[in-house]
mmCIF file of C-alpha atoms in Angstrom:
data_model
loop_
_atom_site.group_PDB
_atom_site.id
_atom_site.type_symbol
_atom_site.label_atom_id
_atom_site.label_comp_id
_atom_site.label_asym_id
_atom_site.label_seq_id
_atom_site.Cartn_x
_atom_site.Cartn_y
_atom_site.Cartn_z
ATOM 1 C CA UNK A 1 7.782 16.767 23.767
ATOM 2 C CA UNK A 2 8.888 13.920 21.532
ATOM 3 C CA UNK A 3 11.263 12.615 24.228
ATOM 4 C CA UNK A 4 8.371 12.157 26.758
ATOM 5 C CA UNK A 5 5.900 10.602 24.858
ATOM 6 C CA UNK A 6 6.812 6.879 24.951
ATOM 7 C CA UNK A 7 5.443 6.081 21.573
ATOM 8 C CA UNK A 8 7.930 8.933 19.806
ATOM 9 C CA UNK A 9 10.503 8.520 22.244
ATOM 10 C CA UNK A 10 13.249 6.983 20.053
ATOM 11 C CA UNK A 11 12.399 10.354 17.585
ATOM 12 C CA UNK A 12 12.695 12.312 20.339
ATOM 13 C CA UNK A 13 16.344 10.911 21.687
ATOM 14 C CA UNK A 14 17.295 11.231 17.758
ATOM 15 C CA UNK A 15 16.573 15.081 17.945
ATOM 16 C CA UNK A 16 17.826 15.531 21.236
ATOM 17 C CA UNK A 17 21.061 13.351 20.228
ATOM 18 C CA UNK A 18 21.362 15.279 16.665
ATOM 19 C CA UNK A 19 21.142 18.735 18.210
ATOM 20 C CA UNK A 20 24.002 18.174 20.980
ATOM 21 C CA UNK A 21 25.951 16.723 18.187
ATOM 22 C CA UNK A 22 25.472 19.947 16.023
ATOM 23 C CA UNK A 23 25.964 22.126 18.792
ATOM 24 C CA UNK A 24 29.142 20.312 19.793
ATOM 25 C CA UNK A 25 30.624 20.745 16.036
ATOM 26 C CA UNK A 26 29.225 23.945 15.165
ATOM 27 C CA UNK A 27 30.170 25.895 18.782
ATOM 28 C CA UNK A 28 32.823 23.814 20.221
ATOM 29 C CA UNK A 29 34.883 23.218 17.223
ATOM 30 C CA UNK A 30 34.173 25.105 13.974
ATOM 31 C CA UNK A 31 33.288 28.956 15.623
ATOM 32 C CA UNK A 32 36.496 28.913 17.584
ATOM 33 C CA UNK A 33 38.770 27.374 14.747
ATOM 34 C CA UNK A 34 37.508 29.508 12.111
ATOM 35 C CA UNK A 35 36.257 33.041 13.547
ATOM 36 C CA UNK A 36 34.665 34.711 11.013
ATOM 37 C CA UNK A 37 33.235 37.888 11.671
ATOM 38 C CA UNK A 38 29.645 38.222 11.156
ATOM 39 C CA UNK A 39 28.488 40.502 8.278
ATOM 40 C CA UNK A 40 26.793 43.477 10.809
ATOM 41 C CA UNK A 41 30.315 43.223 12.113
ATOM 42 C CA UNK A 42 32.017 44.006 8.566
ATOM 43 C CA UNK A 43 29.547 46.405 7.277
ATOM 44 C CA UNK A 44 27.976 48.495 10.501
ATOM 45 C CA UNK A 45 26.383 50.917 8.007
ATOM 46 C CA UNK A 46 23.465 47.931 7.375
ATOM 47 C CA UNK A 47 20.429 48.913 10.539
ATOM 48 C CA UNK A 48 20.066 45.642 12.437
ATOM 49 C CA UNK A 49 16.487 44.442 13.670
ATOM 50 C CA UNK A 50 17.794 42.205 16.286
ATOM 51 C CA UNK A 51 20.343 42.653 18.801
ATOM 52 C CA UNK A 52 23.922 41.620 17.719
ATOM 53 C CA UNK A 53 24.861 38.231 18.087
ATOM 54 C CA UNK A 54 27.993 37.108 20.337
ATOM 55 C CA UNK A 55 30.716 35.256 18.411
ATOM 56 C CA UNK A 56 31.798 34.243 15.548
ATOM 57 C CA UNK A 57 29.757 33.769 12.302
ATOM 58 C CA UNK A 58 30.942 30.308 10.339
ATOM 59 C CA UNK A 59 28.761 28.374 10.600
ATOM 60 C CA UNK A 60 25.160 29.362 11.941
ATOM 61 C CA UNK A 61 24.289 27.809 14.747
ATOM 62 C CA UNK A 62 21.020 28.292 14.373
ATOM 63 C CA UNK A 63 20.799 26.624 11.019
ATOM 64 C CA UNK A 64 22.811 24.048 12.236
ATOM 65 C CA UNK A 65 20.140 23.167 15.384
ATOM 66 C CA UNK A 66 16.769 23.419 12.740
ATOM 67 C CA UNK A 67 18.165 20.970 10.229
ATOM 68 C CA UNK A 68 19.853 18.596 12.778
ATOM 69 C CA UNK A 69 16.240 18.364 14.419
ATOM 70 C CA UNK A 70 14.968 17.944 10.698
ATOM 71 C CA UNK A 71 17.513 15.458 9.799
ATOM 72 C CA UNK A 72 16.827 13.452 13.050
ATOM 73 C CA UNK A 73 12.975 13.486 12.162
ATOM 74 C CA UNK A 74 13.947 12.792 8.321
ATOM 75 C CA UNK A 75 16.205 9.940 9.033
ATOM 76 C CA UNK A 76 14.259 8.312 11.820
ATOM 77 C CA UNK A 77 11.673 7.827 9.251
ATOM 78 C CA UNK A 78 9.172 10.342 11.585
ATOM 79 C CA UNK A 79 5.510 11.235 10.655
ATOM 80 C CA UNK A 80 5.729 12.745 6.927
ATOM 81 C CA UNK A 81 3.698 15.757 8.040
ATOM 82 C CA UNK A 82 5.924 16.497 11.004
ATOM 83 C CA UNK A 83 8.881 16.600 9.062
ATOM 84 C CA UNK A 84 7.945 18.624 6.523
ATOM 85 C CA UNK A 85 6.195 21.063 9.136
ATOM 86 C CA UNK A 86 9.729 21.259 10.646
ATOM 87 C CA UNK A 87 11.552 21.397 7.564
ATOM 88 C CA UNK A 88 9.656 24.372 6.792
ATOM 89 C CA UNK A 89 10.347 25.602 9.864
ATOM 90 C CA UNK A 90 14.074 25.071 9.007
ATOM 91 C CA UNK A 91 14.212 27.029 5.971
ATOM 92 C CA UNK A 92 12.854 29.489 7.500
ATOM 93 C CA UNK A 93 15.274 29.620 10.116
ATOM 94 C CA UNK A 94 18.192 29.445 8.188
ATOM 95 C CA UNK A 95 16.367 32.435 5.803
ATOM 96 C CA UNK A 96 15.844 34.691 8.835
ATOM 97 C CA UNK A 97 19.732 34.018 9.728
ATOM 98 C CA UNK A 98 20.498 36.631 6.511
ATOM 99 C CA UNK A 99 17.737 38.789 6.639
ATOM 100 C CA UNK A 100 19.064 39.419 10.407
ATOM 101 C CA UNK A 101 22.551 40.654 8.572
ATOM 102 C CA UNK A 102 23.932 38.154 11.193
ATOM 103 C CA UNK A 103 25.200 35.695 8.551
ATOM 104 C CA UNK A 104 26.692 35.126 5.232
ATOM 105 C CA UNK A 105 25.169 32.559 2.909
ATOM 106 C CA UNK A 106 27.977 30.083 3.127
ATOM 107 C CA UNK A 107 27.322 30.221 6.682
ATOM 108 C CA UNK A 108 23.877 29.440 6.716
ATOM 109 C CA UNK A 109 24.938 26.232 3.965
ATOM 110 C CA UNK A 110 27.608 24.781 6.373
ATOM 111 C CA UNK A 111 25.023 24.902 9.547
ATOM 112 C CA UNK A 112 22.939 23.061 6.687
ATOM 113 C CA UNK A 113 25.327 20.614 5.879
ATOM 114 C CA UNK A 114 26.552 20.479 9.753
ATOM 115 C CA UNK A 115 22.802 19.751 11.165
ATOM 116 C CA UNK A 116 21.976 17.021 8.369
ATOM 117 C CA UNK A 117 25.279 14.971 9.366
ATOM 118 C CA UNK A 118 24.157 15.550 12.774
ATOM 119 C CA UNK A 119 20.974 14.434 12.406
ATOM 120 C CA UNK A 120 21.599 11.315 9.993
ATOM 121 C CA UNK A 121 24.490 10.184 12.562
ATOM 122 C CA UNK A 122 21.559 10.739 15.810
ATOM 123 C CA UNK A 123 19.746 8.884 13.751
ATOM 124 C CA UNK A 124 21.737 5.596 13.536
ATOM 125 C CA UNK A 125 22.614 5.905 16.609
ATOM 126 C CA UNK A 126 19.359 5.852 18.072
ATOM 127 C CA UNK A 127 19.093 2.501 15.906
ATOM 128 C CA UNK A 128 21.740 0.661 16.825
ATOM 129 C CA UNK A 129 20.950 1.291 20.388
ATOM 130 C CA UNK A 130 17.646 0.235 19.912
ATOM 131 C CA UNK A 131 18.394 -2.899 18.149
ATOM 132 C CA UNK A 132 21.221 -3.386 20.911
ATOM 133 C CA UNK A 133 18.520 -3.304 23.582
ATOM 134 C CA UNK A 134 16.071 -5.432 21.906
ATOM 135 C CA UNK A 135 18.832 -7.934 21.538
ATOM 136 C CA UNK A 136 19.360 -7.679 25.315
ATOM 137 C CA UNK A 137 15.266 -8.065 26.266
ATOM 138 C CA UNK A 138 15.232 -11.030 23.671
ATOM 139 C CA UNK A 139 18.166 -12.095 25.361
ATOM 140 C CA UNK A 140 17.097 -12.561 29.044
ATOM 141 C CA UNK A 141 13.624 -13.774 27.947
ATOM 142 C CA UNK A 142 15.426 -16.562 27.155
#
């Protein structure tokens, strides 16, 4: 929705920007490299309330797409109440990601640590484009 709206477009890009970059680290680089079998994997015994995830555990990539959208708000300087509404939300992703018995804690702090790099590097990003094309309007105004 952000993306759409021209006035939060540039927060919306920074989310959208943050959450590809996560994804790209966390999925395409880390899961592979490191392969770390998921808790409900090493201790079956433990009932699980959602289906079993596919893949490798380290790090969660769920925690790592909730703070990079977090970190992209955080960093882009968005409305205060949205980004603490969505850093709630974050939390509370990353919390459900052990009480699933689909992660380990360590897991949950790397997707952390993952999405806010993500999201502070969407974030400048998104600025330095933005200056770069305000440089170019100012430019051919000229």
């Amino acid at each position: 929705m952000l993306a759409i709206i021209p006035k939060t477009r540039k927060l919306g890009a920074a989310v959208l920007i943050a959450v590809l970059l996560g994804a790209i680290v966390t999925s395409g680089i880390l899961k592979p490299l490191i392969m770390r079998p998921r808790p409900c994997d090493v201790n079956p015994l433990v009932p699980m309330i959602i289906d079993r995830p596919h893949g490798s555990s380290f790090p969660s990539g769920h925690a790592t797409a909730a703070f990079a959208a977090f970190g992209a708000l955080l960093f882009s300087k968005g409305p205060k109440p949205l980004v603490i509404v969505v850093g709630i939300g974050a939390v509370l992703m990353a919390l459900t990601r052990l009480y699933c018995y689909v992660h380990y804690p360590t897991d949950v702090l790397a997707g952390t640590i993952v999405g806010l790099l993500a999201g502070f590097a969407a974030a400048k990003i998104v600025e330095a484009a933005s200056r770069k094309l305000q440089e170019r309007r100012s430019q051919s105004h000229i």
